[in-house]
Short mmCIF file of C-alpha atoms in Angstrom, two decimals:
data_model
loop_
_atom_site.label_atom_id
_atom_site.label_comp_id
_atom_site.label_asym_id
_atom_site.label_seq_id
_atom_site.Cartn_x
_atom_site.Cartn_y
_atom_site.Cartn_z
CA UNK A 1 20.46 -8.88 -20.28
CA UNK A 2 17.67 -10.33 -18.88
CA UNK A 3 15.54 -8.85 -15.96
CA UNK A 4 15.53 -10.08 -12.91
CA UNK A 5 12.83 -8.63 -10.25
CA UNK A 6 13.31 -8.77 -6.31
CA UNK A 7 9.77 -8.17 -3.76
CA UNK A 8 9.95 -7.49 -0.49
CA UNK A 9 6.62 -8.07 1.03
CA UNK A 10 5.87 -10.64 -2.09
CA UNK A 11 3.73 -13.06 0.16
CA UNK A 12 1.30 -10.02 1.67
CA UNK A 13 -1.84 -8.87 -0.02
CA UNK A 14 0.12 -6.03 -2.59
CA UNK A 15 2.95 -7.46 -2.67
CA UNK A 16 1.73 -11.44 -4.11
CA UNK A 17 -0.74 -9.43 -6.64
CA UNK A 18 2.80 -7.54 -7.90
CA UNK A 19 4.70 -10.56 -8.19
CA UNK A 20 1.79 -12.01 -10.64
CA UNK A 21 2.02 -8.73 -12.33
CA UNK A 22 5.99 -8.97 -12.99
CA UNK A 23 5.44 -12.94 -14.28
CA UNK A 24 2.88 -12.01 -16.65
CA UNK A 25 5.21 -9.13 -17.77
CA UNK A 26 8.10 -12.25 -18.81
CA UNK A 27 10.51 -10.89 -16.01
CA UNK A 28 13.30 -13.25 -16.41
CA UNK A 29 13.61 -14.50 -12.35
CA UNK A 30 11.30 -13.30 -9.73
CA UNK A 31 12.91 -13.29 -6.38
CA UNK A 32 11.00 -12.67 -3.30
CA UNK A 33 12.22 -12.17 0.34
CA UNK A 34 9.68 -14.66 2.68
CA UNK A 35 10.40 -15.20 6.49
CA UNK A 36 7.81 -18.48 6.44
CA UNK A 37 5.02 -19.30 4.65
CA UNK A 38 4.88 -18.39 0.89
CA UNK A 39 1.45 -18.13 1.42
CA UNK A 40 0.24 -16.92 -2.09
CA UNK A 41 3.09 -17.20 -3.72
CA UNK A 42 2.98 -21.24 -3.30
CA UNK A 43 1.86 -22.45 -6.56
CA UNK A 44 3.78 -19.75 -8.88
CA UNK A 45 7.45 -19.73 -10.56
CA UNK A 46 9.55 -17.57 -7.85
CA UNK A 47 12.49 -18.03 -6.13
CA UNK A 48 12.70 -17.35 -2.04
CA UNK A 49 14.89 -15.86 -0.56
CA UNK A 50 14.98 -16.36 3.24
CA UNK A 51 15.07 -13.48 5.58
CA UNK A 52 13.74 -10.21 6.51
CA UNK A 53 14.70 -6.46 6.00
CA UNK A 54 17.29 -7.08 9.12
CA UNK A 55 19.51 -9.50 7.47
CA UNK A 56 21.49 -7.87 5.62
CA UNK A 57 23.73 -10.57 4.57
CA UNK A 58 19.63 -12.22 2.86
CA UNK A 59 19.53 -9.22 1.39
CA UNK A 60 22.96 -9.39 -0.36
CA UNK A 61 22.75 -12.59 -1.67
CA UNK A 62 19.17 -12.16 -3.16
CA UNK A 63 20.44 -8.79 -4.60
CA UNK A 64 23.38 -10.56 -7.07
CA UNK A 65 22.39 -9.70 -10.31
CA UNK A 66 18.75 -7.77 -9.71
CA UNK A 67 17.90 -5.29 -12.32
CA UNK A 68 15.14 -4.09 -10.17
CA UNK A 69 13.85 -3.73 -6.70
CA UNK A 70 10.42 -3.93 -6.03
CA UNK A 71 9.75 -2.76 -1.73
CA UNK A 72 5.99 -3.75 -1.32
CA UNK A 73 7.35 -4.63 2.65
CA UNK A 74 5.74 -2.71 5.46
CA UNK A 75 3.53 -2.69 8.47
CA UNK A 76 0.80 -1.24 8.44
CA UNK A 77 -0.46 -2.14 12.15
CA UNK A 78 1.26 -1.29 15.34
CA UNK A 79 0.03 -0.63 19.00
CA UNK A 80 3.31 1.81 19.19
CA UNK A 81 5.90 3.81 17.00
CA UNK A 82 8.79 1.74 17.71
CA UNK A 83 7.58 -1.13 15.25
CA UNK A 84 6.37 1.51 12.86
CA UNK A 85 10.09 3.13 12.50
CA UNK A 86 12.20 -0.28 12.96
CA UNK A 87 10.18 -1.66 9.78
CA UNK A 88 9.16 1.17 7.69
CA UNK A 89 11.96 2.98 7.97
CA UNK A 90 14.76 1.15 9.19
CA UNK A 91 14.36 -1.54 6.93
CA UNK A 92 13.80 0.78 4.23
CA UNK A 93 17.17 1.92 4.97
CA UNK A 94 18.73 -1.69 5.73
CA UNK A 95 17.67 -2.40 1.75
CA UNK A 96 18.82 0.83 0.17
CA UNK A 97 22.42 -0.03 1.71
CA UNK A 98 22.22 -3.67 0.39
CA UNK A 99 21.16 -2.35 -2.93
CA UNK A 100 24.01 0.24 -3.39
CA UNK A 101 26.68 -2.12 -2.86
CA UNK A 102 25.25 -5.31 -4.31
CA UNK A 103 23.17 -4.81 -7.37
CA UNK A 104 25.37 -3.30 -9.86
CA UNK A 105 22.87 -4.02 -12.56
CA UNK A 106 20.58 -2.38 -11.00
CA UNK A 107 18.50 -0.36 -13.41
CA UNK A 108 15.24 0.84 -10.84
CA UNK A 109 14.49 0.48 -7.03
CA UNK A 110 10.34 1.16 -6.70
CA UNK A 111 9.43 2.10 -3.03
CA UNK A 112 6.06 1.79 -1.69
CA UNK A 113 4.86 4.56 0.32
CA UNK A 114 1.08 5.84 0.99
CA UNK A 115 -1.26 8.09 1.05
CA UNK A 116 -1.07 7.94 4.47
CA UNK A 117 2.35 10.26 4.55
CA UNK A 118 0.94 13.05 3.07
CA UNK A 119 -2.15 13.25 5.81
CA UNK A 120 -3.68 16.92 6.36
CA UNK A 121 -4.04 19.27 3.42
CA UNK A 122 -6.38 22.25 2.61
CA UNK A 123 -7.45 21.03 -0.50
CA UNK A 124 -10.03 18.26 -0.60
CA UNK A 125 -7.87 16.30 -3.22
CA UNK A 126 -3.97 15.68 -2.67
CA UNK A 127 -1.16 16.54 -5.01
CA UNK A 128 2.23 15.18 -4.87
CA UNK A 129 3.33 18.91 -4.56
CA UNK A 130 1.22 18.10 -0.96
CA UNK A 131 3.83 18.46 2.13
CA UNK A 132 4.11 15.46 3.96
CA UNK A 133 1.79 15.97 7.34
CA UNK A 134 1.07 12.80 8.42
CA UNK A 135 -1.99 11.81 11.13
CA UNK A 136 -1.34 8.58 11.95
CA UNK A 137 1.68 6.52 13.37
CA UNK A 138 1.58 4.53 9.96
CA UNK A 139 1.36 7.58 7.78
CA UNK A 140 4.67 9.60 9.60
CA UNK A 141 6.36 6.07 9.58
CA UNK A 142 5.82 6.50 5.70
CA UNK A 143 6.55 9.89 5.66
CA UNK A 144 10.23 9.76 7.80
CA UNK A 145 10.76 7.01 5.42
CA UNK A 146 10.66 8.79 2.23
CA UNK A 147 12.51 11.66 4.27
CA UNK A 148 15.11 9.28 5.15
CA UNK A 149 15.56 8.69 1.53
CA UNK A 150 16.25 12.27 0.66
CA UNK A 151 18.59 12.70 4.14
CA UNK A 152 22.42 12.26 3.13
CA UNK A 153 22.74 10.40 6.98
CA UNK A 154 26.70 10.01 7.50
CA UNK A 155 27.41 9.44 3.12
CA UNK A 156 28.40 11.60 0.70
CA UNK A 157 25.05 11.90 -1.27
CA UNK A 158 21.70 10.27 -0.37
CA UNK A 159 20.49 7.46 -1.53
CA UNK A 160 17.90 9.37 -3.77
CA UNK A 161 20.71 10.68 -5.34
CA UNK A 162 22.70 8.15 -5.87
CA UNK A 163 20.22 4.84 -6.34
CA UNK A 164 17.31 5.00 -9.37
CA UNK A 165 14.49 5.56 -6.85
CA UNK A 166 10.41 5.48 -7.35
CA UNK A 167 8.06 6.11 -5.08
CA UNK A 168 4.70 5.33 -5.13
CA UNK A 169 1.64 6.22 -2.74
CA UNK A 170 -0.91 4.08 -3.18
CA UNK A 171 -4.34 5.78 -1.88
CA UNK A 172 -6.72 3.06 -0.03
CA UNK A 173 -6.12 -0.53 -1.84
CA UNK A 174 -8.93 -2.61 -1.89
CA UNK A 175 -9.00 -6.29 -4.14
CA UNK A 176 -9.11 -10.20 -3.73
CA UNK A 177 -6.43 -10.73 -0.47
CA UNK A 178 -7.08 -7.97 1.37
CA UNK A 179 -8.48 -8.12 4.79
CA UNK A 180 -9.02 -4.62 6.00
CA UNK A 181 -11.61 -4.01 4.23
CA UNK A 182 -13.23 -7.10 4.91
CA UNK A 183 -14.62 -6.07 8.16
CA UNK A 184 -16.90 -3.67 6.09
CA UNK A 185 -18.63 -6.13 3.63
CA UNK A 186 -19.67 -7.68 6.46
CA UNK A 187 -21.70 -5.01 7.75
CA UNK A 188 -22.98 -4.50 4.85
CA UNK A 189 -23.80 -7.85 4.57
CA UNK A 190 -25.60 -7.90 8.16
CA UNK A 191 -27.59 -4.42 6.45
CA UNK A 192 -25.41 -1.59 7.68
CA UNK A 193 -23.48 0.56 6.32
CA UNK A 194 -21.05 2.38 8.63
CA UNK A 195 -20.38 5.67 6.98
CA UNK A 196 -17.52 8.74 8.26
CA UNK A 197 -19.51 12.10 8.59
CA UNK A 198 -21.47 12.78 5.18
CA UNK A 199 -22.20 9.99 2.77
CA UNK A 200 -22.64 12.54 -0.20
CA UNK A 201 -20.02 14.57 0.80
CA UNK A 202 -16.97 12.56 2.29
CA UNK A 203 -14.96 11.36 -0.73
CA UNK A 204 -12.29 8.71 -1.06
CA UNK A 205 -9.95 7.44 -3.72
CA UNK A 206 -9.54 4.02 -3.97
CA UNK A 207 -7.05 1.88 -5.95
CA UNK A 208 -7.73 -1.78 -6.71
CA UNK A 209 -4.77 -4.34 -6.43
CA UNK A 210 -4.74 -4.74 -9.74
CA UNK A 211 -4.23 -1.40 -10.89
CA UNK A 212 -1.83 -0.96 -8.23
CA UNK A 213 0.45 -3.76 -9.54
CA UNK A 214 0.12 -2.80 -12.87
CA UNK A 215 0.92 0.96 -12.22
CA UNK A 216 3.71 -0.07 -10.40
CA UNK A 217 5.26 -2.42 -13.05
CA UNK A 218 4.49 0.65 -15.01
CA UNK A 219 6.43 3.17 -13.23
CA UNK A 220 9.71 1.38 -12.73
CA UNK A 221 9.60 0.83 -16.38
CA UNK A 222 9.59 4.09 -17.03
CA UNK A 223 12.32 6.48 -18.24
CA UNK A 224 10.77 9.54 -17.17
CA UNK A 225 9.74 8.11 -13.56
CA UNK A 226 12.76 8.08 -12.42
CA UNK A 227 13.91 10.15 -9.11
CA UNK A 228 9.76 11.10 -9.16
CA UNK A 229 7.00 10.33 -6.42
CA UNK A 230 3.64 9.49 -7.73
CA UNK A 231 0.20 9.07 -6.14
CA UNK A 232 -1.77 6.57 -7.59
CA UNK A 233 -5.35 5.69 -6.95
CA UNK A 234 -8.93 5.51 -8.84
CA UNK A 235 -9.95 8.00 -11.72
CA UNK A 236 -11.76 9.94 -9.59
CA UNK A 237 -13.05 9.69 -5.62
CA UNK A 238 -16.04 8.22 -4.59
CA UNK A 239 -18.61 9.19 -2.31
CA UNK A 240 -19.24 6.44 0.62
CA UNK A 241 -22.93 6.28 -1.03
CA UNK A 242 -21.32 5.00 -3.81
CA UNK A 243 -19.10 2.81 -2.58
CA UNK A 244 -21.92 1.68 -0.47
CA UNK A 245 -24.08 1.15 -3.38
CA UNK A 246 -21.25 -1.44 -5.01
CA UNK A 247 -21.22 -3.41 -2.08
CA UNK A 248 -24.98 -4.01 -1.46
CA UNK A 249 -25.23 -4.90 -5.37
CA UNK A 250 -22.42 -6.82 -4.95
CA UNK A 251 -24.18 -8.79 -1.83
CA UNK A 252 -27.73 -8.53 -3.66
CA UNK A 253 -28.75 -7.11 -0.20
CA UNK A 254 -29.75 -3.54 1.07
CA UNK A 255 -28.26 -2.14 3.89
CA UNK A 256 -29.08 1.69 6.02
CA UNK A 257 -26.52 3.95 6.31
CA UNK A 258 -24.94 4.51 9.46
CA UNK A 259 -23.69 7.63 9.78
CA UNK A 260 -20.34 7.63 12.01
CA UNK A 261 -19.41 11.75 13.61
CA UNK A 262 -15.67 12.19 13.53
CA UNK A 263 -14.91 12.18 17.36
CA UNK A 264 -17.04 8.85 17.53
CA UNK A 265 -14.43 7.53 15.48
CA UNK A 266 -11.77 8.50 17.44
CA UNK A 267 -13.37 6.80 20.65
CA UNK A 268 -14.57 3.65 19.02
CA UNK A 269 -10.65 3.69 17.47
CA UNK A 270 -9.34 4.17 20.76
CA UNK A 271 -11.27 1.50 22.50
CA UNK A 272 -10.83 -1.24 19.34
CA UNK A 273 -6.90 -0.24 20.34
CA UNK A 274 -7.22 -0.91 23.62
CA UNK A 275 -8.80 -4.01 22.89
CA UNK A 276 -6.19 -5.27 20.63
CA UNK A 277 -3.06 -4.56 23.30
CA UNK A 278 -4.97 -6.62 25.89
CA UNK A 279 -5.30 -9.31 23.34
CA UNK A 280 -2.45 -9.31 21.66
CA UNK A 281 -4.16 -8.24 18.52
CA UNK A 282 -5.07 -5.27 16.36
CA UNK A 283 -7.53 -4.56 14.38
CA UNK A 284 -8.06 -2.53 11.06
CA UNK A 285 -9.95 0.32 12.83
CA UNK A 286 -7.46 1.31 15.45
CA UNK A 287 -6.39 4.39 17.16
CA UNK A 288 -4.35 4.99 14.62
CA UNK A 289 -6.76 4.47 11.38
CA UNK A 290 -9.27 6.76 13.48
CA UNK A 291 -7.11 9.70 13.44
CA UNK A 292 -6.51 9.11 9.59
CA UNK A 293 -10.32 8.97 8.92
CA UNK A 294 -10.68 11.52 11.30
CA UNK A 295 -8.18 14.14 9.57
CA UNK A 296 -6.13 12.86 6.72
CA UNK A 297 -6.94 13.91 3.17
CA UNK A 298 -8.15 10.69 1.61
CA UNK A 299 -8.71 11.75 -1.96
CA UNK A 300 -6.02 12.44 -4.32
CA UNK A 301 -5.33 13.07 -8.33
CA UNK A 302 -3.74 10.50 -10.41
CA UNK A 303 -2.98 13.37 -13.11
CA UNK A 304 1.19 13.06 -12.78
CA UNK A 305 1.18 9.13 -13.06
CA UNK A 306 -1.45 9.58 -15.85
CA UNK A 307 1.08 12.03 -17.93
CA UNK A 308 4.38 10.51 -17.39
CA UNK A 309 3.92 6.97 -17.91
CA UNK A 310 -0.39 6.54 -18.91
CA UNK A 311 -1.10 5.30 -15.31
CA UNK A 312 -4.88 4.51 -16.16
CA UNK A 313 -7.23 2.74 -13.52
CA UNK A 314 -8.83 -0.10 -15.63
CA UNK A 315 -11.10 -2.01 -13.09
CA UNK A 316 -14.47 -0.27 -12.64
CA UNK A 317 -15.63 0.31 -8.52
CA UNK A 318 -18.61 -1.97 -9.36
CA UNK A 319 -16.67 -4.63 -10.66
CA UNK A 320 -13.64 -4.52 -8.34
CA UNK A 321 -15.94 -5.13 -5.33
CA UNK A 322 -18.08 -7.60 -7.20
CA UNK A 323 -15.16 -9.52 -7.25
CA UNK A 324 -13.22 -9.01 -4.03
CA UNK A 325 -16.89 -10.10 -2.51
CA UNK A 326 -16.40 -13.35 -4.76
CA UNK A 327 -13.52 -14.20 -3.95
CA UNK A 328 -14.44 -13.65 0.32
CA UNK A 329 -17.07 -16.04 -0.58
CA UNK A 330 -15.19 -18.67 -2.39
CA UNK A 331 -12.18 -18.29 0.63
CA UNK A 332 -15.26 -18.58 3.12
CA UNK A 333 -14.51 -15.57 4.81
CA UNK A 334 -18.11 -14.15 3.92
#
């Protein structure tokens, strides 16, 4: 029987990288749910399916036959919790149901969650064995999501129990598409470096897209990662003077640290926020990526992805920024 993959969230920034990953992997049909524009997804060999994780008869149709279920979908921006839940986890929800009753070859469903959900812990470096105390309106959206999954509602058994469920979270992703992180190359570029608290001492774990896709791929491959949560992210944090260093080497330009105190954060997040609701926008550093920055663990071990299915970062920090600047450059937004 062949395989045949469906992505939500196949034209975003994960979510296109993935569905490159599953065509060079020879997945027999690559469906993808898009609302509009393909965007990324123009020029490759996929079939759309129109819709969004409220249709439920979309979801149906595009389910007929799907060995497995790739959910890259979320937001990640919101001024409020009410777009956060109706997305994350609603829609979570809306596909799980679709999924039990109309994929009957269904052999693996891989969820996206993030770091994000787990948020405060004592130790500097998460564990899946973590609990989930999110910081941020994103991160509990995560979190009540993967709760959600585990909650029986009004069945007889939960979808975890009865569905082949993965979940990933994916520490910070970084890589060629991506336009949070954008704002920071360009300070860097201008010769600053905005840095949270200690440069030496702050650490972060970073995943680039294309070790994300590939670990992903990976996992819902897997025997053994079945009905298992994994985080996945770089070999081992970095320090913001090191990320800081890849940049400027990347840019062939020099830049001075700018050391950012915690409850700064929170008031240049709060006022960016502000901002955004008055213009109908929002930007990456927000209210709610303040309080994240401000108190969520942002480092995390890769050792249970490593062991049960060889999750192994293969792009270098150096060389995944070298190349997420070219590609800025060549899309002219540096």
């Amino acid at each position: 029987m062949k395989q045949i993959a469906f992505v939500t969230g196949g034209t975003g920034f994960v979510g296109s990288h993935l569905v490159e990953e599953l065509l060079r992997r020879e997945f027999g049909e690559v469906r993808c749910l898009v609302r509009t524009d393909p965007k990324w997804l123009s020029d490759l060999n996929v079939t759309y399916v129109r819709g969004d994780l409220s249709d439920v008869e979309a979801l149906w149709t595009a389910l007929d036959g799907v060995t497995h279920v790739y959910h890259t979908a979320g937001l990640t921006r919101a001024p409020d919790w009410e777009p956060f839940y109706e997305v994350n986890v609603q829609g979570t929800l809306n596909l799980m149901g679709a999924v039990k009753h109309a994929a009957p070859d269904l052999e693996r469903v891989l969820v996206t969650s993030s770091l994000a959900a787990v948020g405060r812990c004592e130790a500097a470096i998460a564990t899946e064995k973590h609990p989930l105390q999110p910081v941020s309106r994103y991160g509990r959206s995560k979190a009540e999501m993967e709760e959600a999954l585990h909650d029986a509602h009004n069945m007889t058994e939960s979808y975890w129990n009865a569905l082949p469920i993965t979940i990933v979270r994916p520490a910070a992703v970084y890589g060629p598409r991506d336009d949070d992180i954008l704002d920071f190359f360009r300070a860097v570029q201008r010769h600053f470096c905005p840095i949270v608290g200690s440069g030496s001492k702050r650490t972060l774990s970073l995943v680039h897209v294309h070790d994300l896709a590939t670990g992903i791929v990976d996992a819902s491959l897997a025997p053994s990662a079945n009905g298992e949560t994994y985080l996945l992210g770089s070999d081992r944090p970095y320090a913001w003077n090191e990320i800081k260093q890849a940049a400027t080497d990347a840019l062939d330009t020099w830049a001075v640290s700018l050391p950012i105190p915690p409850l700064l954060v929170g008031a240049v997040g709060i006022l960016a926020g502000g901002w955004g609701t008055l213009t109908g926008t929002y930007p990456p550093l927000n209210r709610d990526k303040a309080r994240e920055l401000r108190h969520a663990c942002t480092a995390c071990t890769i050792n249970k992805a490593a062991h049960d299915f060889d999750y192994t970062p293969n792009v270098p920090l150096a060389q995944g920024v070298a190349t997420t600047i070219d590609w800025y450059r060549d899309e002219g937004w540096l």
